[in-house]
Amino acid sequence: MTARAMWKGAIHFGGMRVPVKFYAAVADKSVHFRLLHEKDQVPVKQAMVNPETDDVVAQSEAKYAYVTEDHDWVVLDEEDFDAIEPEASREIDILHFLPAGVIDHRWYLRPYYLGPDGDEASYGALIKALEQTGREGVARWVMRKKTYVGALRLYHGYPVMVSLRHDGEVVSIDELKAPSGRKLDDKEQDMAAQLIDMLAEDFDPADYENSHRERILDLIETKRRGESVKLTPIKQREPSDNVAEALEASLKRERKSA
């Protein structure tokens, strides 16, 4: 693996200990900008300012405050946060194992590849155990002063840890209003099924590039060359209130493109 490890720990379950390295499985591809002073093109920096005096406030002089539902201000400082930090550890504890796939995708937060950290034998044994049982582990660990819960699973034979959201962060579907609307007739249902079948494909990430990012990079390159920017607005289809007509039009488009 040529990627650089971002953290090290050891997976524990039963009497087994597997030293592993964490590697980022996703990368930030956002286009980042600097803010400039329009007058002289000098980069500007952000600062905290007292709105009553316009004086710049140093970080060491700032305090955190939480506003309660009763509008009380609770002031905290760095020592308060230090007191509640979890104890630093390199241990990754497997709490229990679940059948593969039972964790809903809404709980997924961020994936990490797990590579061996010296002990190839225990690393290989972990992979074999996950393959043979068809299960995934629920783990807890402390990384960079924060406690995480994650799902340990295999991806194409490679162990992956996916950090999970905590209870209360995923909105229950029960809070949504049930779908409503008239029932489709047999002809409309048949056309809808035909349309879905015509659009059926295997998932290929290359088909879904970040067009907004590409447009921004094209814009930057155009400006760098000193050329004028030509606006190419994206055409929007007019919505139709007639379901049958909309389905028929969609089927004709797909048959023509096929």
Short mmCIF file of C-alpha atoms in Angstrom, two decimals, residues 1 27 34 36 43 58 76 98 114 146-147 149 161 197:
data_model
loop_
_atom_site.label_atom_id
_atom_site.label_comp_id
_atom_site.label_asym_id
_atom_site.label_seq_id
_atom_site.Cartn_x
_atom_site.Cartn_y
_atom_site.Cartn_z
CA MET A 1 0.00 0.00 0.00
CA ALA A 27 -10.49 12.00 -0.29
CA ARG A 34 -8.39 32.16 -0.83
CA LEU A 36 -8.34 38.55 -1.40
CA PRO A 43 -4.88 37.64 0.88
CA ALA A 58 -6.87 36.92 20.68
CA LEU A 76 -16.62 26.96 29.27
CA LEU A 98 -23.76 -8.91 13.43
CA LEU A 114 -7.23 -1.32 7.52
CA LYS A 146 -12.73 11.43 20.20
CA THR A 147 -14.65 8.19 20.78
CA VAL A 149 -18.19 3.47 16.96
CA MET A 161 -13.74 0.11 9.28
CA ASP A 197 -35.90 -1.80 -16.72
#
